[in-house]
Tab-separated table of N, CA and C in Angstrom:
chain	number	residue	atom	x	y	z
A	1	UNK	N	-4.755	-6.275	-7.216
A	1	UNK	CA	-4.028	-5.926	-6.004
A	1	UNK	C	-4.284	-6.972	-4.919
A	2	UNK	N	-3.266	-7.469	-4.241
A	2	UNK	CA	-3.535	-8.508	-2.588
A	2	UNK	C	-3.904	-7.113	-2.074
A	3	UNK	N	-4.425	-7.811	-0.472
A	3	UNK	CA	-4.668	-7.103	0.604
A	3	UNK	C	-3.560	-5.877	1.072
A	4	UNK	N	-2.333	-6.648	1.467
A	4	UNK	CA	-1.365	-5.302	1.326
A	4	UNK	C	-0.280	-5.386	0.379
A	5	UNK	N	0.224	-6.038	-0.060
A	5	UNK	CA	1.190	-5.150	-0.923
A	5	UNK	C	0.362	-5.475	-2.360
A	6	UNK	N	0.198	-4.126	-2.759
A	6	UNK	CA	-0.269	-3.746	-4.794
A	6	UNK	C	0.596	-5.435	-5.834
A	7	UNK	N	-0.166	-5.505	-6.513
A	7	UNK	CA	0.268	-6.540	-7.253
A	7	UNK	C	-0.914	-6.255	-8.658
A	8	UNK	N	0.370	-6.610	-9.524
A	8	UNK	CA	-0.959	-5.918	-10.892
A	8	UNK	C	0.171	-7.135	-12.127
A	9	UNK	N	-1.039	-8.087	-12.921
A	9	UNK	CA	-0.799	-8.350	-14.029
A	9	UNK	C	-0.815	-7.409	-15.020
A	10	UNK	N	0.447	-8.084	-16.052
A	10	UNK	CA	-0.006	-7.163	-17.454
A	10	UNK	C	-0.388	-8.286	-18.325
A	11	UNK	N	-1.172	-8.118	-18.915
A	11	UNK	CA	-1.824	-8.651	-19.952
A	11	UNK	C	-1.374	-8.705	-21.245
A	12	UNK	N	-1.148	-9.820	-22.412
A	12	UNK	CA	-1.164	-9.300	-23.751
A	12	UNK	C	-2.229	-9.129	-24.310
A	13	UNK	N	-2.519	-9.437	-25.512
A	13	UNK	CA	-3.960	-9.334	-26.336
A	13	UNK	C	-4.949	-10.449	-26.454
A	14	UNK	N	-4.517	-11.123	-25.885
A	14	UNK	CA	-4.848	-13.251	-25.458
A	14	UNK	C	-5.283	-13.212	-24.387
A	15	UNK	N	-4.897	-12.098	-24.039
A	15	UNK	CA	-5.388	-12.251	-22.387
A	15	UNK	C	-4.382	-13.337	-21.559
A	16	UNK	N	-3.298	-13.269	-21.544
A	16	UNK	CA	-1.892	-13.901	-21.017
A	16	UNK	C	-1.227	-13.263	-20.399
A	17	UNK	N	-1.119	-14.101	-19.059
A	17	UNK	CA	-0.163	-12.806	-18.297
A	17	UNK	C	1.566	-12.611	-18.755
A	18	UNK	N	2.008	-11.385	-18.511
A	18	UNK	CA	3.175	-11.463	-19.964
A	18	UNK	C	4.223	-11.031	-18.508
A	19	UNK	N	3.382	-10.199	-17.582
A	19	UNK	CA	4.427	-10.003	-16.463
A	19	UNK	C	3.709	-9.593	-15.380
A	20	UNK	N	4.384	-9.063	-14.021
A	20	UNK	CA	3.711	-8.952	-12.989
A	20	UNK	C	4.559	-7.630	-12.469
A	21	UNK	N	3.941	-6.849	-11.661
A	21	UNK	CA	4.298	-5.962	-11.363
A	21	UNK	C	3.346	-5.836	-9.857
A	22	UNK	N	4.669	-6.112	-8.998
A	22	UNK	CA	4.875	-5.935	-7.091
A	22	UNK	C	5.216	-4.846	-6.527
A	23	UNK	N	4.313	-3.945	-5.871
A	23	UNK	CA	4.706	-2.501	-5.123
A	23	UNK	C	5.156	-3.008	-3.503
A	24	UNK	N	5.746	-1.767	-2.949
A	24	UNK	CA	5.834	-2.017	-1.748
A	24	UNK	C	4.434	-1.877	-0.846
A	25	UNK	N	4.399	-2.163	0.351
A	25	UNK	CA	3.740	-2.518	1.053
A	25	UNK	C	3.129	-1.082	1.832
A	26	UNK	N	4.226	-0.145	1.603
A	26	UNK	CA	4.009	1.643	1.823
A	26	UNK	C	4.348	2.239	1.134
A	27	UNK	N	3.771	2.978	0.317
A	27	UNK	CA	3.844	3.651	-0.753
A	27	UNK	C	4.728	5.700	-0.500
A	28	UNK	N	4.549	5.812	1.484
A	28	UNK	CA	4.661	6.994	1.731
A	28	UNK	C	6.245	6.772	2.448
A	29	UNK	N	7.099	7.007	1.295
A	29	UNK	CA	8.586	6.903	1.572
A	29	UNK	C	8.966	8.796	1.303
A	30	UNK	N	9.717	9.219	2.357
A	30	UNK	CA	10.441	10.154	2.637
A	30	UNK	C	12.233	10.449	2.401
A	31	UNK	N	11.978	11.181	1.692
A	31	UNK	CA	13.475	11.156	1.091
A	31	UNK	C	13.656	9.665	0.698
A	32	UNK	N	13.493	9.198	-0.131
A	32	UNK	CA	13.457	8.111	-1.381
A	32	UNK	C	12.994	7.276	-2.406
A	33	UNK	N	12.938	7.043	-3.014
A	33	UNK	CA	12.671	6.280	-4.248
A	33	UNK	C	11.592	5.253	-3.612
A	34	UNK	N	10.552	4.884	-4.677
A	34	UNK	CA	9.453	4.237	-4.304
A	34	UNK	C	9.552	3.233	-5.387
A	35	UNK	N	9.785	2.189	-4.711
A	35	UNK	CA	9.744	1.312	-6.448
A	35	UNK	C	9.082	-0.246	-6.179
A	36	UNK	N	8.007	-0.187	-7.709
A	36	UNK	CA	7.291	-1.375	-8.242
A	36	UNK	C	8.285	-2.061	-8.910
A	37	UNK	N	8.456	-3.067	-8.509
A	37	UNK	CA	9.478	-4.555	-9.689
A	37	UNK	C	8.437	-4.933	-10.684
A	38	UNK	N	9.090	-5.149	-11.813
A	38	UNK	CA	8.334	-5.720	-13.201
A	38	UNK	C	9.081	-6.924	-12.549
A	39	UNK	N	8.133	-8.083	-12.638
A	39	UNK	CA	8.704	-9.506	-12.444
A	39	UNK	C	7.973	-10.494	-13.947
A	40	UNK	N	8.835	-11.480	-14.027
A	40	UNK	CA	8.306	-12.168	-15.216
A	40	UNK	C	6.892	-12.838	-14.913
A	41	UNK	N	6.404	-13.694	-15.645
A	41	UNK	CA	5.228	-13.958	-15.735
A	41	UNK	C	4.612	-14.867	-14.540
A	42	UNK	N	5.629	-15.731	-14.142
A	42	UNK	CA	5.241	-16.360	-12.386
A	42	UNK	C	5.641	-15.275	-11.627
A	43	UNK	N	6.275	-14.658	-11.801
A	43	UNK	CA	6.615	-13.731	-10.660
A	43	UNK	C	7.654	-14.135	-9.672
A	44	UNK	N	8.608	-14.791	-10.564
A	44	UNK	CA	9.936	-15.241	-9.574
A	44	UNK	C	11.062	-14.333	-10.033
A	45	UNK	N	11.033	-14.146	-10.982
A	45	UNK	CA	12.580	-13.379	-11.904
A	45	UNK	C	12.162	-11.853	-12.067
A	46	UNK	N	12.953	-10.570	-11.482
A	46	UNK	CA	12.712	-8.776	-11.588
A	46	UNK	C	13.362	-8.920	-13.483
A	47	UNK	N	12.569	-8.237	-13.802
A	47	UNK	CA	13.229	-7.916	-15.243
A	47	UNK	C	13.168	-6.964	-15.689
A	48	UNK	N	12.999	-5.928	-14.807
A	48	UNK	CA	12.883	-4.344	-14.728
A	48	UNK	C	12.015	-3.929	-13.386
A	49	UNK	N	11.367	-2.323	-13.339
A	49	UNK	CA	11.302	-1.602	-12.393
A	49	UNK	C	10.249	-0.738	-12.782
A	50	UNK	N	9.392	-0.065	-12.454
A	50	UNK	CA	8.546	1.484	-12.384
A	50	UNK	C	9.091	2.586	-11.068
A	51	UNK	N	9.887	2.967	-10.687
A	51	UNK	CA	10.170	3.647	-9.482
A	51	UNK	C	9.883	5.335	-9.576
A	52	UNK	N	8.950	6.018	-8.515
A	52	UNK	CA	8.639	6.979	-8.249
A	52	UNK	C	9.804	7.964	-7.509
A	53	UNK	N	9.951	8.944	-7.872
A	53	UNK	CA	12.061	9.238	-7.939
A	53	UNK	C	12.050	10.441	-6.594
A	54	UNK	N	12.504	10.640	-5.703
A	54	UNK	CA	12.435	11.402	-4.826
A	54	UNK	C	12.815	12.542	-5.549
A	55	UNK	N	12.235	13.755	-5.591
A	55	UNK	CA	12.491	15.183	-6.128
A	55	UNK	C	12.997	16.135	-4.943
A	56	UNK	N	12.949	16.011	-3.911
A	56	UNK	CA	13.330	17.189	-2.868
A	56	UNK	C	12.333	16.814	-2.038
A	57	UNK	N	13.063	17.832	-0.761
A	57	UNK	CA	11.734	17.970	-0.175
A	57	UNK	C	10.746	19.574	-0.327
A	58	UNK	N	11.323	20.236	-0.894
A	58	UNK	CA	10.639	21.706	-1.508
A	58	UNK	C	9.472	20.809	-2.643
A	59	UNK	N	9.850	20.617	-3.768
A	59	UNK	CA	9.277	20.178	-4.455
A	59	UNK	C	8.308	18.939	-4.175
A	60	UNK	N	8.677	18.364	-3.261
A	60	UNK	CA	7.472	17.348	-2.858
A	60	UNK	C	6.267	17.838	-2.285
A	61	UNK	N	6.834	18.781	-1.237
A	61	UNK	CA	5.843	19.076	-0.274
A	61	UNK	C	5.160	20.196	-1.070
A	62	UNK	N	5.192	21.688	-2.131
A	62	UNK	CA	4.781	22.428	-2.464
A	62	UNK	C	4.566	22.019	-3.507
A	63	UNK	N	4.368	21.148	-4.328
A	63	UNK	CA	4.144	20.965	-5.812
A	63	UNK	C	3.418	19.456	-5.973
A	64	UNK	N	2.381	19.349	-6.937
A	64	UNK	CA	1.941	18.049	-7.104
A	64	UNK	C	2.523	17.476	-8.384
A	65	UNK	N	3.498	18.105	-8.858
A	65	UNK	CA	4.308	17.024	-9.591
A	65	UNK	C	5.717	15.889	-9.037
A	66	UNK	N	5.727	15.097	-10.304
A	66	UNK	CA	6.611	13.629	-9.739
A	66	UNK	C	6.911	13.457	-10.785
A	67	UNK	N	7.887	12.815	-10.920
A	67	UNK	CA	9.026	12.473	-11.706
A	67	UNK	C	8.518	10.657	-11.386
A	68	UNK	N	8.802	9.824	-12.213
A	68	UNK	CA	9.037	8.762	-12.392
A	68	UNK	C	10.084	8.245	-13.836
A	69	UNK	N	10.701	6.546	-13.535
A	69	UNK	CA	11.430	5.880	-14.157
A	69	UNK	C	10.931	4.663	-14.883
A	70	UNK	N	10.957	4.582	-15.483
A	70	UNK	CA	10.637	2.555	-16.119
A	70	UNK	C	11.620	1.985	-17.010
A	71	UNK	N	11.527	0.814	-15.785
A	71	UNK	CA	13.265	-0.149	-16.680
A	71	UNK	C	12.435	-1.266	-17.267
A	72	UNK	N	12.248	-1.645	-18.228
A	72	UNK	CA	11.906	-2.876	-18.974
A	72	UNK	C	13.076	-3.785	-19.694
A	73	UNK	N	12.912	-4.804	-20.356
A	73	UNK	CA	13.846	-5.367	-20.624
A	73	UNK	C	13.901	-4.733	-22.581
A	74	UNK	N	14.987	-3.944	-23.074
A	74	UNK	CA	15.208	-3.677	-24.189
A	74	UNK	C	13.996	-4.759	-25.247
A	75	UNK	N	14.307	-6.423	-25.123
A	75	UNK	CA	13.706	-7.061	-26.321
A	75	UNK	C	12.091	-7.104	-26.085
A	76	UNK	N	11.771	-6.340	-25.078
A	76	UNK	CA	10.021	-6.603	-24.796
A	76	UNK	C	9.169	-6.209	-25.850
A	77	UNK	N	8.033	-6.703	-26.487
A	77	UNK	CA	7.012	-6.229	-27.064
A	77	UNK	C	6.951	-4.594	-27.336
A	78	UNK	N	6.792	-4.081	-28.388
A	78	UNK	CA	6.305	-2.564	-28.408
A	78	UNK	C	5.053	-2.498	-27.648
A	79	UNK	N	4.383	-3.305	-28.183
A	79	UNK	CA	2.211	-2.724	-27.408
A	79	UNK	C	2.755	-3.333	-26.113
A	80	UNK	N	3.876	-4.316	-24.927
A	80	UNK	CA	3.647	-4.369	-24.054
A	80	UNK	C	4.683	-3.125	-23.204
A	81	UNK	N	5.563	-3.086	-23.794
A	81	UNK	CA	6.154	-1.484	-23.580
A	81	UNK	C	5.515	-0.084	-23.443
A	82	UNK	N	4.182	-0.191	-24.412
A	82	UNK	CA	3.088	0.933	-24.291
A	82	UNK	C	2.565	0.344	-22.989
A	83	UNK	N	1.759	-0.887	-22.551
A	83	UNK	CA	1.059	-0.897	-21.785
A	83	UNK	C	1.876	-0.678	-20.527
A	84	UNK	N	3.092	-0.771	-20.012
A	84	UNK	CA	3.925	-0.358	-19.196
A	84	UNK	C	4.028	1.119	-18.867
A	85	UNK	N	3.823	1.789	-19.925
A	85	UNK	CA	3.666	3.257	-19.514
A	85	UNK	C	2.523	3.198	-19.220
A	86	UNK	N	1.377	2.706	-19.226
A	86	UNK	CA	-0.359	2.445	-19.122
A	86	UNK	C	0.111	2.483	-17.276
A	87	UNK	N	1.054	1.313	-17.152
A	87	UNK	CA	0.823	0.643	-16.030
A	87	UNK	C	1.114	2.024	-15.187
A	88	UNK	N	2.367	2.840	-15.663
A	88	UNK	CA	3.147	3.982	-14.682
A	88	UNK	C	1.895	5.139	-14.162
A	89	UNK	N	1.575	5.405	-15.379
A	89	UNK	CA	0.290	6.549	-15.400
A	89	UNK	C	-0.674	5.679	-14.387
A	90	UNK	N	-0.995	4.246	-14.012
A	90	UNK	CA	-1.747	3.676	-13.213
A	90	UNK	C	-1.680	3.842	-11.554
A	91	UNK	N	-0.064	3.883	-11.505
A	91	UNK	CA	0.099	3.713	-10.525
A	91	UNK	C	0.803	5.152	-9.492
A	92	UNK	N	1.089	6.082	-10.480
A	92	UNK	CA	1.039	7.283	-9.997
A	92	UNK	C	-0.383	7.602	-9.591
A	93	UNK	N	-1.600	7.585	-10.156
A	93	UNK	CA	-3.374	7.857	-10.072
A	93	UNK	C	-3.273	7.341	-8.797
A	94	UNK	N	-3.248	5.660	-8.632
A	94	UNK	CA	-3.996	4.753	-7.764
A	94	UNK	C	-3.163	5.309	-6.113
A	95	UNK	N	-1.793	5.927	-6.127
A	95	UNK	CA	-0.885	5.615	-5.188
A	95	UNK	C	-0.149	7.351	-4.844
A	96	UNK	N	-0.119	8.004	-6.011
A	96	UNK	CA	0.430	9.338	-5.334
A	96	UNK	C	-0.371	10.800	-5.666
A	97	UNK	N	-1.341	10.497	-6.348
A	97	UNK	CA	-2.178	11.822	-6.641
A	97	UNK	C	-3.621	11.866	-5.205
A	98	UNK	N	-3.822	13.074	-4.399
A	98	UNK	CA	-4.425	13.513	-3.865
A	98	UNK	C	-5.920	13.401	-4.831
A	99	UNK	N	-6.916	13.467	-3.596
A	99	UNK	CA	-8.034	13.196	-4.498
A	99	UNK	C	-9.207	14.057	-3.644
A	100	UNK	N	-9.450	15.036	-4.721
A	100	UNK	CA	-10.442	16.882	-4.013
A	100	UNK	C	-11.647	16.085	-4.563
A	101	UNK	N	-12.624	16.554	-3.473
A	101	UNK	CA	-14.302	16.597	-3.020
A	101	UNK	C	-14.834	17.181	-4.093
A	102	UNK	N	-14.360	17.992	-5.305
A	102	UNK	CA	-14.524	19.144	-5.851
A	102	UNK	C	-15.552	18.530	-7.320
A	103	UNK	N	-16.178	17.183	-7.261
A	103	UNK	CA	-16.821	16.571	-8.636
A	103	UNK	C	-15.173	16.976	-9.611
């Protein structure tokens, strides 16, 4: 991650960065869509998306579930397609789940 806006390599098995993935800079959007760009491996070209999907505002505010999306590019890797869902489950944790005192 930079200082403010989230920034996360994905890795292959070489340890090569295969793509990059850029959040916004505020993660607490109201009535809309929250979305990380999959960018290619410099990080100049979007070649898909992770976006956190606005559900309502009933359901936002009374419920701790979320809906999310992931656009990848059809010919990508299977294990880097898994690690893309790795990345979603990452960034729902790091960015929209509440976090209780409770151990």
């Amino acid at each position: 991650c930079t200082f403010i806006i989230p920034e996360f390599s994905i890795l292959n098995e070489a340890r090569e960065t295969v793509l990059k993935i850029r959040g916004p800079c505020c993660t607490c959007r109201c009535c809309a869509d929250v979305e990380f760009h999959v960018l290619d491996a410099d990080g100049t070209s979007p070649v898909g998306k992770i976006s956190k999907q606005w559900s309502g505002l009933v359901k936002e505010y009374f419920t701790d579930a979320d809906n999310f999306g992931i656009q990848f590019p059809m010919d990508l890797d299977v294990k880097m397609k898994a690690v893309m869902l790795g990345a979603c489950f990452l960034i729902d944790f790091m960015f929209f789940e509440q976090q209780n005192n409770n151990n």
